[in-house]
Coordinates of C-alpha atoms and ligand atoms in Angstrom, one line a residue:
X1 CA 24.0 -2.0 32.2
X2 CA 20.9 -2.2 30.0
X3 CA 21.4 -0.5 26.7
X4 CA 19.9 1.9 25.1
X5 CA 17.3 -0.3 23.3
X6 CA 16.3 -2.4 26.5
X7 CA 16.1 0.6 28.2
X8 CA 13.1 2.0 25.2
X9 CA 11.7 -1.8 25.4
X10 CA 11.1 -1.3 29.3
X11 CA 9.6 1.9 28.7
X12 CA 7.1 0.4 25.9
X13 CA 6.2 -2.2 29.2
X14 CA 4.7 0.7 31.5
X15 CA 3.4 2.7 28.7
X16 CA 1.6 0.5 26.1
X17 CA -1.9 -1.2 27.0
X18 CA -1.0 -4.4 27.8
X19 CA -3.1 -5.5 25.1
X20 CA -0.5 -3.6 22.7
X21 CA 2.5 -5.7 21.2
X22 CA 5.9 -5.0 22.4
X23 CA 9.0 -4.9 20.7
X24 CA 10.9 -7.3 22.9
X25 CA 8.3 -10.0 22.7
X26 CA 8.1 -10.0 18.5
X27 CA 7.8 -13.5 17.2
X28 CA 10.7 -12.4 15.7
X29 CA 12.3 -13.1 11.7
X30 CA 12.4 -15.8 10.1
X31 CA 16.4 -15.5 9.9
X32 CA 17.6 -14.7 13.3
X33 CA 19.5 -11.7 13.7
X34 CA 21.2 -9.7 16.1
X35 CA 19.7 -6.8 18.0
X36 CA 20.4 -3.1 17.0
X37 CA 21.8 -1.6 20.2
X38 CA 19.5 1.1 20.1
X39 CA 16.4 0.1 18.0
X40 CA 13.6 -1.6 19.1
X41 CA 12.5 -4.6 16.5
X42 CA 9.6 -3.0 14.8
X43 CA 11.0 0.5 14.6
X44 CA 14.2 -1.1 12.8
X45 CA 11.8 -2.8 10.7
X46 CA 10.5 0.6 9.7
X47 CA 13.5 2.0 8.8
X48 CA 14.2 -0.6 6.5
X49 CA 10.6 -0.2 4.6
X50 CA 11.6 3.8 4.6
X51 CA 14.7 3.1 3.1
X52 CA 13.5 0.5 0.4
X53 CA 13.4 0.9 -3.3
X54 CA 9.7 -0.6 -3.7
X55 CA 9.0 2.4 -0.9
X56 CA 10.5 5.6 -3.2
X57 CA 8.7 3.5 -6.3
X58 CA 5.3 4.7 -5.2
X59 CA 6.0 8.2 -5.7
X60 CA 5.3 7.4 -9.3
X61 CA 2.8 4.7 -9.2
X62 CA -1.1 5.5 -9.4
X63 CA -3.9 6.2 -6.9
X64 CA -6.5 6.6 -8.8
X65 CA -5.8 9.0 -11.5
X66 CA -3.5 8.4 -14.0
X67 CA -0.1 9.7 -14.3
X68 CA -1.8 13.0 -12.9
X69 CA -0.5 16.4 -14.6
X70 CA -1.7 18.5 -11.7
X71 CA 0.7 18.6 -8.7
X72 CA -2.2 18.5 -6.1
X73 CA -3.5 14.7 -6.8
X74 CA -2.5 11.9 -4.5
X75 CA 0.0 9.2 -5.8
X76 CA 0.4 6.1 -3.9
X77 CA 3.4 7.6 -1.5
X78 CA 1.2 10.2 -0.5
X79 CA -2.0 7.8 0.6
X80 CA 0.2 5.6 2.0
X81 CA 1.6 8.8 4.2
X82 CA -1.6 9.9 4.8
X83 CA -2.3 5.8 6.5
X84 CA 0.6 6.6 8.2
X85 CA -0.4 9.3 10.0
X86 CA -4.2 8.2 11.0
X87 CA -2.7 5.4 11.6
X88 CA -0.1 6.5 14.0
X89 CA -2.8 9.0 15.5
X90 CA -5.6 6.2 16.7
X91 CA -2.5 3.8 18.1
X92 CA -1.2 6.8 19.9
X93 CA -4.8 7.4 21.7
X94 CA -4.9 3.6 22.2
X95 CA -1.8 3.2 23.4
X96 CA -0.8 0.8 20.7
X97 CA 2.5 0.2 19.4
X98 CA 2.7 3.6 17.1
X99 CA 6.1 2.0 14.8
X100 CA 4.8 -1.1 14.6
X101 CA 1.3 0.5 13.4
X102 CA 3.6 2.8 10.8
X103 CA 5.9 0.2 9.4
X104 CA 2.7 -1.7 8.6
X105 CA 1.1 1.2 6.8
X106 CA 4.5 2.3 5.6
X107 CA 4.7 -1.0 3.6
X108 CA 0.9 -1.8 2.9
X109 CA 1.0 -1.2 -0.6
X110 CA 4.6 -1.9 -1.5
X111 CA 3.2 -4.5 -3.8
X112 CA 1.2 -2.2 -6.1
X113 CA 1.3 -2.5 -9.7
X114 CA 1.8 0.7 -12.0
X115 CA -1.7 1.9 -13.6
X116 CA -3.4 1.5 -9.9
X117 CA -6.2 -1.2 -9.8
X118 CA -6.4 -1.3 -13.5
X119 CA -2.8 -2.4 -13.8
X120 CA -3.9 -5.1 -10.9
X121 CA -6.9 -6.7 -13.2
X122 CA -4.6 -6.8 -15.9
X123 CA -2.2 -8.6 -14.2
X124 CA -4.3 -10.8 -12.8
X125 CA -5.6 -12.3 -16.0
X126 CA -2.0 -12.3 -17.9
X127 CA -0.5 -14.3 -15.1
X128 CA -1.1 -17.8 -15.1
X129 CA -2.2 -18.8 -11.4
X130 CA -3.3 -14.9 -10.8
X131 CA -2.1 -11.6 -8.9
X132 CA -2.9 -9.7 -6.2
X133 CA -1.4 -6.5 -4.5
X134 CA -0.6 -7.7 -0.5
X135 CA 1.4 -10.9 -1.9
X136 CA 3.0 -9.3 -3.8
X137 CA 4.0 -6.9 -1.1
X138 CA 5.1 -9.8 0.9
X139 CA 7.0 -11.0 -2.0
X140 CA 8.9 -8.0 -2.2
X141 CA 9.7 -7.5 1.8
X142 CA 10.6 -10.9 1.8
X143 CA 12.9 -11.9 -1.6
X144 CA 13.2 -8.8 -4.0
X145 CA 14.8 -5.9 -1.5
X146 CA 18.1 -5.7 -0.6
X147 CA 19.5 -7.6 -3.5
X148 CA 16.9 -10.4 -3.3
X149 CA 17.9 -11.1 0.4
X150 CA 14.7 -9.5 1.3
X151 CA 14.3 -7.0 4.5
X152 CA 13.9 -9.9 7.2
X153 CA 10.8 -7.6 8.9
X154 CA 9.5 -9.5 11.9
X155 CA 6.2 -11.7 12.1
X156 CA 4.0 -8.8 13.4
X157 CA 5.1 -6.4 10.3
X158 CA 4.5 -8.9 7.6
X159 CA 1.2 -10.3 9.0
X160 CA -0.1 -6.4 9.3
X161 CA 0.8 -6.3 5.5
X162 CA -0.2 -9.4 4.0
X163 CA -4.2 -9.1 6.0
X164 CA -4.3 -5.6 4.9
X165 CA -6.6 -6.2 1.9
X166 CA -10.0 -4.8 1.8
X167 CA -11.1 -4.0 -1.2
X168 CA -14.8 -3.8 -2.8
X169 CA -16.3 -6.4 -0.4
X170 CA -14.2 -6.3 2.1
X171 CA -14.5 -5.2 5.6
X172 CA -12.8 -2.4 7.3
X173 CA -13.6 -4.0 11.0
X174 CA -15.4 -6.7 12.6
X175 CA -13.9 -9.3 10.1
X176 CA -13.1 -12.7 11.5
X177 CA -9.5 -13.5 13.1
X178 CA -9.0 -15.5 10.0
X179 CA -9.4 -12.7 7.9
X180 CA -7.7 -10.0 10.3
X181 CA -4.3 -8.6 11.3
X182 CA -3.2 -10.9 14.4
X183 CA -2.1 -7.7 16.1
X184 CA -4.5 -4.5 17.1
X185 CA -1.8 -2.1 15.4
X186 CA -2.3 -4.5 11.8
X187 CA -6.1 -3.7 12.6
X188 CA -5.6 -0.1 13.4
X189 CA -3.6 0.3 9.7
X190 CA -6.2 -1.6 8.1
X191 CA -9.0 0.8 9.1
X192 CA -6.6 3.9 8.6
X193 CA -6.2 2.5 4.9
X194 CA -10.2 3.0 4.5
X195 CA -10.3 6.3 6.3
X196 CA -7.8 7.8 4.0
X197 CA -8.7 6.7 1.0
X198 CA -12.5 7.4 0.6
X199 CA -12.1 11.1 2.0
X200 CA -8.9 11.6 -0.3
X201 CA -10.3 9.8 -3.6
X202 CA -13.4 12.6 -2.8
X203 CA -11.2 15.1 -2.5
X204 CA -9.3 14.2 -6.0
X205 CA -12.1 13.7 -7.8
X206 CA -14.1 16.8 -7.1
X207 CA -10.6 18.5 -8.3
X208 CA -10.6 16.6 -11.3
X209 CA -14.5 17.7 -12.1
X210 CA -15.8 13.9 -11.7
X211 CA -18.1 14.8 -8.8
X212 CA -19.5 18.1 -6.4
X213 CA -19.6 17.3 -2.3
X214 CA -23.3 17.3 -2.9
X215 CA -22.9 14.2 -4.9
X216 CA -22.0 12.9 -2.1
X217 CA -24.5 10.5 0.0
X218 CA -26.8 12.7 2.0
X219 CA -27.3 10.1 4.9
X220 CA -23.6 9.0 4.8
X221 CA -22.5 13.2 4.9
X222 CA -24.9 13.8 7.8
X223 CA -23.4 10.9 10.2
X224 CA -19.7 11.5 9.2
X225 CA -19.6 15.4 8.0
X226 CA -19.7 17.6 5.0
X227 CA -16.1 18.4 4.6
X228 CA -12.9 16.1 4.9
X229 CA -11.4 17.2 7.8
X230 CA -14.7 16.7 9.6
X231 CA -15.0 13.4 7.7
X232 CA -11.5 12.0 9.3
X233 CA -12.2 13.6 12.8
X234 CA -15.2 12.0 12.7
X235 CA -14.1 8.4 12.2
X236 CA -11.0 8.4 13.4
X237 CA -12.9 9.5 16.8
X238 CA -15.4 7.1 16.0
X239 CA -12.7 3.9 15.9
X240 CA -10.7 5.1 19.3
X241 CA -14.1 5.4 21.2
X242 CA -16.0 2.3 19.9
X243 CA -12.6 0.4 20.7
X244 CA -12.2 1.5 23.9
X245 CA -15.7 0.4 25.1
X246 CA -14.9 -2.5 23.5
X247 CA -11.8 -2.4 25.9
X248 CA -9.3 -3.3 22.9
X249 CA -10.8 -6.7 22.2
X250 CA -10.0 -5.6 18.5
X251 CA -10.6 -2.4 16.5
X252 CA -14.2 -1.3 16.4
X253 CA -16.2 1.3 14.6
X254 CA -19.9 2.3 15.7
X255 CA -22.6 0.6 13.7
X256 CA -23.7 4.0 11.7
X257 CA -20.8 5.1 11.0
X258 CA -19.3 1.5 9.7
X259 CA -22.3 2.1 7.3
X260 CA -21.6 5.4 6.3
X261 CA -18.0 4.9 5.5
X262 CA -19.0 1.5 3.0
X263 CA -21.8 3.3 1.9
X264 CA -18.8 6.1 0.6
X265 CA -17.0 3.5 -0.4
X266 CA -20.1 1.8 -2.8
X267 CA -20.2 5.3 -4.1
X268 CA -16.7 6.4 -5.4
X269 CA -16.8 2.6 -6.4
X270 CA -19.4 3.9 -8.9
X271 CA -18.6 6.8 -10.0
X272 CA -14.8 7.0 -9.7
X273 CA -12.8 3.6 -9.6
X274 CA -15.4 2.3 -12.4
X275 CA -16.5 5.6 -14.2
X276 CA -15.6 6.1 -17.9
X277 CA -14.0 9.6 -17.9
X278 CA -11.7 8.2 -14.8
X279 CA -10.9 4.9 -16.4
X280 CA -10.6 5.7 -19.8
X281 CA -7.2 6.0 -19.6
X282 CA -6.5 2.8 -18.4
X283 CA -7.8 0.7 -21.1
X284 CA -4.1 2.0 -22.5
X285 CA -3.2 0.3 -19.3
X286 CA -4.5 -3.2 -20.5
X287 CA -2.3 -2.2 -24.0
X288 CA 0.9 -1.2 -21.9
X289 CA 0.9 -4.2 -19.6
X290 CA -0.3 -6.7 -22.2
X291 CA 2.9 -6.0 -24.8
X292 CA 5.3 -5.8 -22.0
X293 CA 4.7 -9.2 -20.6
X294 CA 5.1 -11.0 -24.0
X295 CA 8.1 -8.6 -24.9
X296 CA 10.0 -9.1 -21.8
X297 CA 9.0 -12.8 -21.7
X298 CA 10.5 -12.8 -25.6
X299 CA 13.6 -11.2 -24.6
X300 CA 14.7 -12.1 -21.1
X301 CA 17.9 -11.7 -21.0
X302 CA 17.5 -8.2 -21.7
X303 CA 14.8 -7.6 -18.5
X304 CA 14.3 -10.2 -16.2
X305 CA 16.4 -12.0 -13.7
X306 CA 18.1 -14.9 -14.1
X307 CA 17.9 -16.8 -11.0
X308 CA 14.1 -16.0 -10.5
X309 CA 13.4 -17.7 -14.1
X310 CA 15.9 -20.7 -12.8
X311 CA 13.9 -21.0 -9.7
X312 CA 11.1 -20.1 -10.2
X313 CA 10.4 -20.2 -14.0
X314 CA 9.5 -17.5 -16.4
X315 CA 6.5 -16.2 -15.4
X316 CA 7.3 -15.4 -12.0
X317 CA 9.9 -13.4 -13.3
X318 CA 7.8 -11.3 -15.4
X319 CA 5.5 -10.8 -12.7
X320 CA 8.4 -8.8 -10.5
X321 CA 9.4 -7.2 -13.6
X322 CA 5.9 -5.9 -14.6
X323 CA 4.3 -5.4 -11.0
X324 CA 7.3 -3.3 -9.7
X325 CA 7.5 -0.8 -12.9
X326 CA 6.3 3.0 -11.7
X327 CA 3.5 4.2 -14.4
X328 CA 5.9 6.2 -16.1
X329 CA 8.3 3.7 -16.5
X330 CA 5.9 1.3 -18.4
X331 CA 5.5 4.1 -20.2
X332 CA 8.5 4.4 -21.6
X333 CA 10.1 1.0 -21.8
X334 CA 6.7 0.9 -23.7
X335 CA 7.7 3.3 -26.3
X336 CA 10.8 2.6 -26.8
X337 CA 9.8 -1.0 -27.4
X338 CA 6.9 -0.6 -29.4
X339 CA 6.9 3.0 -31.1
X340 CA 9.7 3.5 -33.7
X341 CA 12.3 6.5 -33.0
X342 CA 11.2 9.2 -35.6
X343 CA 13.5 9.1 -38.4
X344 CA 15.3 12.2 -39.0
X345 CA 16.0 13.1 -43.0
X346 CA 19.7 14.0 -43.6
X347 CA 19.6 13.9 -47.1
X348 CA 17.3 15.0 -50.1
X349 CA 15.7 11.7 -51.7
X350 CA 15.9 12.7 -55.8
Ligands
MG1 MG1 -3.8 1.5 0.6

């Protein structure tokens, strides 16, 4: 009798392109363990980035805006959800492996520091030998969870999450297999990441008053629409169709509208991510994170853990400390560190 989860592994054989990955063919974890009798590898692997701590941190860590007051501004939960779901929807049409595509989008940004990018430069300059976002993401999947036994995800999750990057220069398709997920559903999260976050980052800062829609790129807004929803339909469309002619080689976008989404991307780079009025908040940021790391590195008994600093030495301990606080917990480990308690007058001074 097969059970349950052979039984959902021989139904991913007849309905997943065969150039999808399959569940029962993972390269598998680096510590073997045994099957769950009725989960699939990569959707157990899901569930345990669901149920993570780093996962629920990110309802209070930074998109773009700061510690937002209004309750209609993304956080980075709610991009990552919104990955999710683009995600899932061009792997669906593909017929790609949809939990393997969500559990890599699910744990894309794990590794985000509080105070959004801001809080990344800063890190990256107080930490000897540097810092960046999908290591750290990796560090955390593999070591921090779980009480530092890590998650054990399989190869396919962690090499979706650790090629993720993109950034200013970096390319949403076409990039070479060195630079790439290894997997079509690690590409198909990568260009979700893209497609979620230039039409939301528009959508947040028109709220916030930083830009109009008819800021916007006038050649970019006529290939890929006027309005978000048209925006996403548009290139989500754009990446099943171009894909499929390219019969799933790897993940594809059409030549105009590739441009039109970087040329987006160029343009919230100037006047959002690098604007004044958006970023003048996070000079604090630089402040925060600056007199955190030499406090905690002062006092570690009090903050960091002891067997990283045996193993791994001081600095690396900070780093997990530092990179893993929410916004609004640097904020107040901040104050109470730095900012004296008022003091409260009992008694007349004569
Ligand atoms: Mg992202």
């Amino acid at each position: 009798m097969p059970t349950i989860r052979e039984e959902l592994e021989a139904r991913e054989r007849q309905m997943l392109a065969p150039q999808a990955s399959h569940s029962a063919e993972t390269r598998g974890r680096e510590r073997p363990e045994r099957e769950d009798p009725i989960r699939p590898a990569f959707q157990r692997d899901r569930d345990r980035i669901v149920h993570s701590k780093a996962f629920r941190r990110l309802k209070h860590k930074t998109q773009v805006f700061f510690a937002p007051t209004g309750d209609h501004y993304r956080t980075r939960l709610t991009h990552t959800l919104e990955v999710s779901q683009i995600a899932r929807t061009i792997s669906k049409v593909l017929r790609l492996h949809e939990e393997l595509t969500e559990a890599i989008a699910l744990g894309h940004d794990l590794g985000h520091t509080p105070f959004g990018h801001a809080g990344e430069r800063v890190l990256n300059d107080l930490i000897p030998g540097g810092f960046n976002h999908y290591e750290q993401s990796l560090r955390i999947i593999d070591v921090l969870e779980n009480d530092r036994r890590g998650l054990n995800l399989t190869w396919e999750v962690r090499d979706g999450i650790a090629r993720h990057s993109k950034g200013k220069q970096g390319m949403p398709v076409g990039a070479d297999s060195a630079h790439r997920a290894a997997t079509l559903e690690g590409q198909v999260a990568r260009v979700a990441d893209i497609i979620a976050y230039v039409n939301h980052d528009i959508d947040d800062a028109t709220r916030a008053g930083i830009l109009r829609e008819s800021d916007l790129p006038a050649g970019a807004v006529e290939v890929v629409g006027r309005t978000a929803s048209e925006r996403i339909g548009h290139m989500v469309t754009d990446v099943v169709i171009e894909t499929l002619e390219g019969r799933l080689a790897e993940i594809r976008m059409s030549e105009s509208t590739l441009r039109a989404v970087l040329e987006l991307r160029d343009f919230l780079f100037g006047a959002v991510y690098e604007n004044a009025v958006a970023t003048a908040e996070f000079k604090k940021a630089t402040g925060i994170l600056g007199g955190l790391w030499e406090k905690v590195r002062q006092q570690p008994d009090d903050f960091l853990d002891a067997r990283t600093i045996e193993t791994e030495g001081l600095d690396a301990a900070a780093r997990d400390f530092l990179a893993g606080m929410t916004d609004r917990f640097a904020v107040a480990l901040f104050e109470r560190l730095f900012i004296p308690a008022p003091w409260v007058e009992t008694r007349r001074a004569d």
